[in-house]
Amino acid sequence: MPLSLAITASASALEAQRARMEVAVSNMANAESTRGADGEPYRRRDVVLTSSPVGSAFDAAMGRANAVGVKVSNVVQDQMPFKQRYEPSHPDADAQGYVQVPNVDVPEEMVDMMSAARAYQANLTAIGVVRDTIQKALELGR
């Protein structure tokens, strides 16, 4: 496999991890949003990743092996029920005084964000290793 495909596969993972971090940040920012445009509380979102072959049409025509990267296939809403909190003075409270709040668990979002950040860093490191390998090979060729 050409080293450029390894870089491309890692680059696809960087994009996927960036999307995971963005969604986690959005979830945390809306953890207290009790009413959205549809009149309901914010629903937690989650990123769905799928594998994706990386490489150019030229690589395929030359019979070169393709690397497998990752891509965001969808961002879905979590269908877990909303949480309820007793807060009778809240403007969105029902007749019993309960407010439906988003199904977002902030500590869980923090763990997801840390996991995505570490995976992002690991892929940056992998790209650096490939870059250094190419540089050493060029130096040896002199």
mmCIF file with all atom_site columns, C-alpha atoms in Angstrom:
data_model
loop_
_atom_site.group_PDB
_atom_site.id
_atom_site.type_symbol
_atom_site.label_atom_id
_atom_site.label_alt_id
_atom_site.label_comp_id
_atom_site.label_asym_id
_atom_site.label_entity_id
_atom_site.label_seq_id
_atom_site.pdbx_PDB_ins_code
_atom_site.Cartn_x
_atom_site.Cartn_y
_atom_site.Cartn_z
_atom_site.occupancy
_atom_site.B_iso_or_equiv
_atom_site.pdbx_formal_charge
_atom_site.auth_seq_id
_atom_site.auth_comp_id
_atom_site.auth_asym_id
_atom_site.auth_atom_id
_atom_site.pdbx_PDB_model_num
ATOM 1   C CA . MET A 1 1   ? 0.000   0.000  0.000   1.00 0.00 ? 1   MET A CA 1
ATOM 2   C CA . PRO A 1 2   ? 1.450   3.395  -0.899  1.00 0.00 ? 2   PRO A CA 1
ATOM 3   C CA . LEU A 1 3   ? 2.206   5.558  2.101   1.00 0.00 ? 3   LEU A CA 1
ATOM 4   C CA . SER A 1 4   ? 0.013   8.297  0.670   1.00 0.00 ? 4   SER A CA 1
ATOM 5   C CA . LEU A 1 5   ? -3.001  6.021  1.186   1.00 0.00 ? 5   LEU A CA 1
ATOM 6   C CA . ALA A 1 6   ? -2.094  5.649  4.849   1.00 0.00 ? 6   ALA A CA 1
ATOM 7   C CA . ILE A 1 7   ? -2.072  9.426  5.157   1.00 0.00 ? 7   ILE A CA 1
ATOM 8   C CA . THR A 1 8   ? -5.424  9.647  3.358   1.00 0.00 ? 8   THR A CA 1
ATOM 9   C CA . ALA A 1 9   ? -6.953  7.027  5.667   1.00 0.00 ? 9   ALA A CA 1
ATOM 10  C CA . SER A 1 10  ? -5.720  8.899  8.744   1.00 0.00 ? 10  SER A CA 1
ATOM 11  C CA . ALA A 1 11  ? -6.968  12.181 7.296   1.00 0.00 ? 11  ALA A CA 1
ATOM 12  C CA . SER A 1 12  ? -10.447 10.690 6.893   1.00 0.00 ? 12  SER A CA 1
ATOM 13  C CA . ALA A 1 13  ? -10.326 9.692  10.567  1.00 0.00 ? 13  ALA A CA 1
ATOM 14  C CA . LEU A 1 14  ? -9.360  13.257 11.502  1.00 0.00 ? 14  LEU A CA 1
ATOM 15  C CA . GLU A 1 15  ? -12.522 14.527 9.814   1.00 0.00 ? 15  GLU A CA 1
ATOM 16  C CA . ALA A 1 16  ? -14.658 11.904 11.556  1.00 0.00 ? 16  ALA A CA 1
ATOM 17  C CA . GLN A 1 17  ? -13.218 12.693 14.997  1.00 0.00 ? 17  GLN A CA 1
ATOM 18  C CA . ARG A 1 18  ? -13.703 16.424 14.401  1.00 0.00 ? 18  ARG A CA 1
ATOM 19  C CA . ALA A 1 19  ? -17.385 15.717 13.670  1.00 0.00 ? 19  ALA A CA 1
ATOM 20  C CA . ARG A 1 20  ? -17.671 13.668 16.880  1.00 0.00 ? 20  ARG A CA 1
ATOM 21  C CA . MET A 1 21  ? -16.204 16.567 18.884  1.00 0.00 ? 21  MET A CA 1
ATOM 22  C CA . GLU A 1 22  ? -18.536 19.095 17.251  1.00 0.00 ? 22  GLU A CA 1
ATOM 23  C CA . VAL A 1 23  ? -21.596 16.981 18.039  1.00 0.00 ? 23  VAL A CA 1
ATOM 24  C CA . ALA A 1 24  ? -20.487 16.461 21.655  1.00 0.00 ? 24  ALA A CA 1
ATOM 25  C CA . VAL A 1 25  ? -19.985 20.222 22.068  1.00 0.00 ? 25  VAL A CA 1
ATOM 26  C CA . SER A 1 26  ? -23.420 20.884 20.565  1.00 0.00 ? 26  SER A CA 1
ATOM 27  C CA . ASN A 1 27  ? -24.982 18.352 22.935  1.00 0.00 ? 27  ASN A CA 1
ATOM 28  C CA . MET A 1 28  ? -23.348 19.983 25.958  1.00 0.00 ? 28  MET A CA 1
ATOM 29  C CA . ALA A 1 29  ? -24.311 23.470 24.809  1.00 0.00 ? 29  ALA A CA 1
ATOM 30  C CA . ASN A 1 30  ? -27.949 22.399 24.565  1.00 0.00 ? 30  ASN A CA 1
ATOM 31  C CA . ALA A 1 31  ? -28.083 20.293 27.745  1.00 0.00 ? 31  ALA A CA 1
ATOM 32  C CA . GLU A 1 32  ? -30.565 22.732 29.292  1.00 0.00 ? 32  GLU A CA 1
ATOM 33  C CA . SER A 1 33  ? -32.562 23.676 26.165  1.00 0.00 ? 33  SER A CA 1
ATOM 34  C CA . THR A 1 34  ? -36.135 22.855 27.126  1.00 0.00 ? 34  THR A CA 1
ATOM 35  C CA . ARG A 1 35  ? -37.786 24.148 23.961  1.00 0.00 ? 35  ARG A CA 1
ATOM 36  C CA . GLY A 1 36  ? -36.539 24.042 20.394  1.00 0.00 ? 36  GLY A CA 1
ATOM 37  C CA . ALA A 1 37  ? -38.098 25.124 17.101  1.00 0.00 ? 37  ALA A CA 1
ATOM 38  C CA . ASP A 1 38  ? -40.380 22.077 17.219  1.00 0.00 ? 38  ASP A CA 1
ATOM 39  C CA . GLY A 1 39  ? -41.551 22.941 20.761  1.00 0.00 ? 39  GLY A CA 1
ATOM 40  C CA . GLU A 1 40  ? -39.768 19.959 22.306  1.00 0.00 ? 40  GLU A CA 1
ATOM 41  C CA . PRO A 1 41  ? -36.569 19.802 24.330  1.00 0.00 ? 41  PRO A CA 1
ATOM 42  C CA . TYR A 1 42  ? -33.280 19.298 22.517  1.00 0.00 ? 42  TYR A CA 1
ATOM 43  C CA . ARG A 1 43  ? -32.570 15.673 21.609  1.00 0.00 ? 43  ARG A CA 1
ATOM 44  C CA . ARG A 1 44  ? -29.042 14.374 22.022  1.00 0.00 ? 44  ARG A CA 1
ATOM 45  C CA . ARG A 1 45  ? -27.302 13.710 18.728  1.00 0.00 ? 45  ARG A CA 1
ATOM 46  C CA . ASP A 1 46  ? -24.792 11.008 17.914  1.00 0.00 ? 46  ASP A CA 1
ATOM 47  C CA . VAL A 1 47  ? -22.440 10.478 14.989  1.00 0.00 ? 47  VAL A CA 1
ATOM 48  C CA . VAL A 1 48  ? -22.645 7.251  12.972  1.00 0.00 ? 48  VAL A CA 1
ATOM 49  C CA . LEU A 1 49  ? -19.343 6.274  11.363  1.00 0.00 ? 49  LEU A CA 1
ATOM 50  C CA . THR A 1 50  ? -18.841 3.785  8.536   1.00 0.00 ? 50  THR A CA 1
ATOM 51  C CA . SER A 1 51  ? -15.781 2.423  6.832   1.00 0.00 ? 51  SER A CA 1
ATOM 52  C CA . SER A 1 52  ? -14.915 3.887  3.479   1.00 0.00 ? 52  SER A CA 1
ATOM 53  C CA . PRO A 1 53  ? -12.270 2.877  0.953   1.00 0.00 ? 53  PRO A CA 1
ATOM 54  C CA . VAL A 1 54  ? -9.789  5.645  0.271   1.00 0.00 ? 54  VAL A CA 1
ATOM 55  C CA . GLY A 1 55  ? -7.669  6.066  -2.797  1.00 0.00 ? 55  GLY A CA 1
ATOM 56  C CA . SER A 1 56  ? -7.996  7.570  -6.212  1.00 0.00 ? 56  SER A CA 1
ATOM 57  C CA . ALA A 1 57  ? -9.424  6.115  -9.380  1.00 0.00 ? 57  ALA A CA 1
ATOM 58  C CA . PHE A 1 58  ? -5.832  6.039  -10.630 1.00 0.00 ? 58  PHE A CA 1
ATOM 59  C CA . ASP A 1 59  ? -4.831  3.755  -7.736  1.00 0.00 ? 59  ASP A CA 1
ATOM 60  C CA . ALA A 1 60  ? -7.709  1.409  -8.571  1.00 0.00 ? 60  ALA A CA 1
ATOM 61  C CA . ALA A 1 61  ? -6.808  1.400  -12.283 1.00 0.00 ? 61  ALA A CA 1
ATOM 62  C CA . MET A 1 62  ? -3.202  0.552  -11.432 1.00 0.00 ? 62  MET A CA 1
ATOM 63  C CA . GLY A 1 63  ? -4.380  -2.406 -9.335  1.00 0.00 ? 63  GLY A CA 1
ATOM 64  C CA . ARG A 1 64  ? -3.089  -0.892 -6.102  1.00 0.00 ? 64  ARG A CA 1
ATOM 65  C CA . ALA A 1 65  ? -4.668  -1.947 -2.872  1.00 0.00 ? 65  ALA A CA 1
ATOM 66  C CA . ASN A 1 66  ? -7.043  0.537  -1.344  1.00 0.00 ? 66  ASN A CA 1
ATOM 67  C CA . ALA A 1 67  ? -6.776  1.572  2.265   1.00 0.00 ? 67  ALA A CA 1
ATOM 68  C CA . VAL A 1 68  ? -9.870  1.761  4.415   1.00 0.00 ? 68  VAL A CA 1
ATOM 69  C CA . GLY A 1 69  ? -10.738 5.027  6.053   1.00 0.00 ? 69  GLY A CA 1
ATOM 70  C CA . VAL A 1 70  ? -13.784 6.212  7.906   1.00 0.00 ? 70  VAL A CA 1
ATOM 71  C CA . LYS A 1 71  ? -16.521 8.698  7.150   1.00 0.00 ? 71  LYS A CA 1
ATOM 72  C CA . VAL A 1 72  ? -19.522 10.181 8.890   1.00 0.00 ? 72  VAL A CA 1
ATOM 73  C CA . SER A 1 73  ? -22.533 8.444  7.388   1.00 0.00 ? 73  SER A CA 1
ATOM 74  C CA . ASN A 1 74  ? -25.169 10.139 9.518   1.00 0.00 ? 74  ASN A CA 1
ATOM 75  C CA . VAL A 1 75  ? -25.890 12.215 12.586  1.00 0.00 ? 75  VAL A CA 1
ATOM 76  C CA . VAL A 1 76  ? -28.862 10.706 14.396  1.00 0.00 ? 76  VAL A CA 1
ATOM 77  C CA . GLN A 1 77  ? -31.033 11.817 17.277  1.00 0.00 ? 77  GLN A CA 1
ATOM 78  C CA . ASP A 1 78  ? -30.996 9.711  20.424  1.00 0.00 ? 78  ASP A CA 1
ATOM 79  C CA . GLN A 1 79  ? -34.508 8.391  21.001  1.00 0.00 ? 79  GLN A CA 1
ATOM 80  C CA . MET A 1 80  ? -34.113 7.868  24.737  1.00 0.00 ? 80  MET A CA 1
ATOM 81  C CA . PRO A 1 81  ? -36.938 9.550  26.654  1.00 0.00 ? 81  PRO A CA 1
ATOM 82  C CA . PHE A 1 82  ? -36.484 13.067 27.949  1.00 0.00 ? 82  PHE A CA 1
ATOM 83  C CA . LYS A 1 83  ? -35.585 13.525 31.583  1.00 0.00 ? 83  LYS A CA 1
ATOM 84  C CA . GLN A 1 84  ? -38.091 15.184 33.897  1.00 0.00 ? 84  GLN A CA 1
ATOM 85  C CA . ARG A 1 85  ? -37.274 17.697 36.571  1.00 0.00 ? 85  ARG A CA 1
ATOM 86  C CA . TYR A 1 86  ? -39.659 19.142 39.136  1.00 0.00 ? 86  TYR A CA 1
ATOM 87  C CA . GLU A 1 87  ? -39.569 22.882 38.645  1.00 0.00 ? 87  GLU A CA 1
ATOM 88  C CA . PRO A 1 88  ? -43.109 24.346 38.894  1.00 0.00 ? 88  PRO A CA 1
ATOM 89  C CA . SER A 1 89  ? -41.947 27.951 38.309  1.00 0.00 ? 89  SER A CA 1
ATOM 90  C CA . HIS A 1 90  ? -40.363 27.113 34.935  1.00 0.00 ? 90  HIS A CA 1
ATOM 91  C CA . PRO A 1 91  ? -42.311 28.456 31.922  1.00 0.00 ? 91  PRO A CA 1
ATOM 92  C CA . ASP A 1 92  ? -42.233 25.004 30.257  1.00 0.00 ? 92  ASP A CA 1
ATOM 93  C CA . ALA A 1 93  ? -43.551 23.137 33.310  1.00 0.00 ? 93  ALA A CA 1
ATOM 94  C CA . ASP A 1 94  ? -46.628 20.945 32.862  1.00 0.00 ? 94  ASP A CA 1
ATOM 95  C CA . ALA A 1 95  ? -49.689 20.999 35.133  1.00 0.00 ? 95  ALA A CA 1
ATOM 96  C CA . GLN A 1 96  ? -47.881 18.824 37.730  1.00 0.00 ? 96  GLN A CA 1
ATOM 97  C CA . GLY A 1 97  ? -44.844 21.139 37.749  1.00 0.00 ? 97  GLY A CA 1
ATOM 98  C CA . TYR A 1 98  ? -42.473 18.894 35.788  1.00 0.00 ? 98  TYR A CA 1
ATOM 99  C CA . VAL A 1 99  ? -40.259 20.166 32.996  1.00 0.00 ? 99  VAL A CA 1
ATOM 100 C CA . GLN A 1 100 ? -39.006 17.883 30.267  1.00 0.00 ? 100 GLN A CA 1
ATOM 101 C CA . VAL A 1 101 ? -35.283 18.425 29.824  1.00 0.00 ? 101 VAL A CA 1
ATOM 102 C CA . PRO A 1 102 ? -32.940 17.098 27.120  1.00 0.00 ? 102 PRO A CA 1
ATOM 103 C CA . ASN A 1 103 ? -31.706 13.517 27.234  1.00 0.00 ? 103 ASN A CA 1
ATOM 104 C CA . VAL A 1 104 ? -28.115 14.771 27.415  1.00 0.00 ? 104 VAL A CA 1
ATOM 105 C CA . ASP A 1 105 ? -25.748 13.466 30.086  1.00 0.00 ? 105 ASP A CA 1
ATOM 106 C CA . VAL A 1 106 ? -22.926 16.027 30.298  1.00 0.00 ? 106 VAL A CA 1
ATOM 107 C CA . PRO A 1 107 ? -20.327 13.650 31.847  1.00 0.00 ? 107 PRO A CA 1
ATOM 108 C CA . GLU A 1 108 ? -21.017 11.143 29.054  1.00 0.00 ? 108 GLU A CA 1
ATOM 109 C CA . GLU A 1 109 ? -20.524 13.894 26.474  1.00 0.00 ? 109 GLU A CA 1
ATOM 110 C CA . MET A 1 110 ? -17.222 14.856 28.109  1.00 0.00 ? 110 MET A CA 1
ATOM 111 C CA . VAL A 1 111 ? -16.036 11.231 27.841  1.00 0.00 ? 111 VAL A CA 1
ATOM 112 C CA . ASP A 1 112 ? -17.100 11.124 24.175  1.00 0.00 ? 112 ASP A CA 1
ATOM 113 C CA . MET A 1 113 ? -15.263 14.372 23.499  1.00 0.00 ? 113 MET A CA 1
ATOM 114 C CA . MET A 1 114 ? -12.095 13.150 25.236  1.00 0.00 ? 114 MET A CA 1
ATOM 115 C CA . SER A 1 115 ? -12.250 9.889  23.298  1.00 0.00 ? 115 SER A CA 1
ATOM 116 C CA . ALA A 1 116 ? -12.601 11.768 20.000  1.00 0.00 ? 116 ALA A CA 1
ATOM 117 C CA . ALA A 1 117 ? -9.741  14.117 20.947  1.00 0.00 ? 117 ALA A CA 1
ATOM 118 C CA . ARG A 1 118 ? -7.447  11.182 21.728  1.00 0.00 ? 118 ARG A CA 1
ATOM 119 C CA . ALA A 1 119 ? -8.352  9.414  18.498  1.00 0.00 ? 119 ALA A CA 1
ATOM 120 C CA . TYR A 1 120 ? -7.689  12.678 16.644  1.00 0.00 ? 120 TYR A CA 1
ATOM 121 C CA . GLN A 1 121 ? -4.272  12.940 18.299  1.00 0.00 ? 121 GLN A CA 1
ATOM 122 C CA . ALA A 1 122 ? -3.473  9.299  17.468  1.00 0.00 ? 122 ALA A CA 1
ATOM 123 C CA . ASN A 1 123 ? -4.226  9.919  13.805  1.00 0.00 ? 123 ASN A CA 1
ATOM 124 C CA . LEU A 1 124 ? -2.087  13.054 13.791  1.00 0.00 ? 124 LEU A CA 1
ATOM 125 C CA . THR A 1 125 ? 0.737   10.949 15.221  1.00 0.00 ? 125 THR A CA 1
ATOM 126 C CA . ALA A 1 126 ? 0.218   8.294  12.538  1.00 0.00 ? 126 ALA A CA 1
ATOM 127 C CA . ILE A 1 127 ? 0.407   10.941 9.814   1.00 0.00 ? 127 ILE A CA 1
ATOM 128 C CA . GLY A 1 128 ? 3.619   12.257 11.408  1.00 0.00 ? 128 GLY A CA 1
ATOM 129 C CA . VAL A 1 129 ? 5.158   8.770  11.432  1.00 0.00 ? 129 VAL A CA 1
ATOM 130 C CA . VAL A 1 130 ? 4.346   8.254  7.747   1.00 0.00 ? 130 VAL A CA 1
ATOM 131 C CA . ARG A 1 131 ? 5.730   11.705 6.909   1.00 0.00 ? 131 ARG A CA 1
ATOM 132 C CA . ASP A 1 132 ? 8.949   10.929 8.815   1.00 0.00 ? 132 ASP A CA 1
ATOM 133 C CA . THR A 1 133 ? 9.242   7.551  7.067   1.00 0.00 ? 133 THR A CA 1
ATOM 134 C CA . ILE A 1 134 ? 8.937   9.206  3.657   1.00 0.00 ? 134 ILE A CA 1
ATOM 135 C CA . GLN A 1 135 ? 11.516  11.818 4.655   1.00 0.00 ? 135 GLN A CA 1
ATOM 136 C CA . LYS A 1 136 ? 13.991  9.159  5.834   1.00 0.00 ? 136 LYS A CA 1
ATOM 137 C CA . ALA A 1 137 ? 13.512  7.186  2.630   1.00 0.00 ? 137 ALA A CA 1
ATOM 138 C CA . LEU A 1 138 ? 14.260  10.290 0.579   1.00 0.00 ? 138 LEU A CA 1
ATOM 139 C CA . GLU A 1 139 ? 17.377  10.948 2.629   1.00 0.00 ? 139 GLU A CA 1
ATOM 140 C CA . LEU A 1 140 ? 18.580  7.380  2.052   1.00 0.00 ? 140 LEU A CA 1
ATOM 141 C CA . GLY A 1 141 ? 18.045  7.795  -1.673  1.00 0.00 ? 141 GLY A CA 1
ATOM 142 C CA . ARG A 1 142 ? 20.494  10.711 -1.893  1.00 0.00 ? 142 ARG A CA 1
#
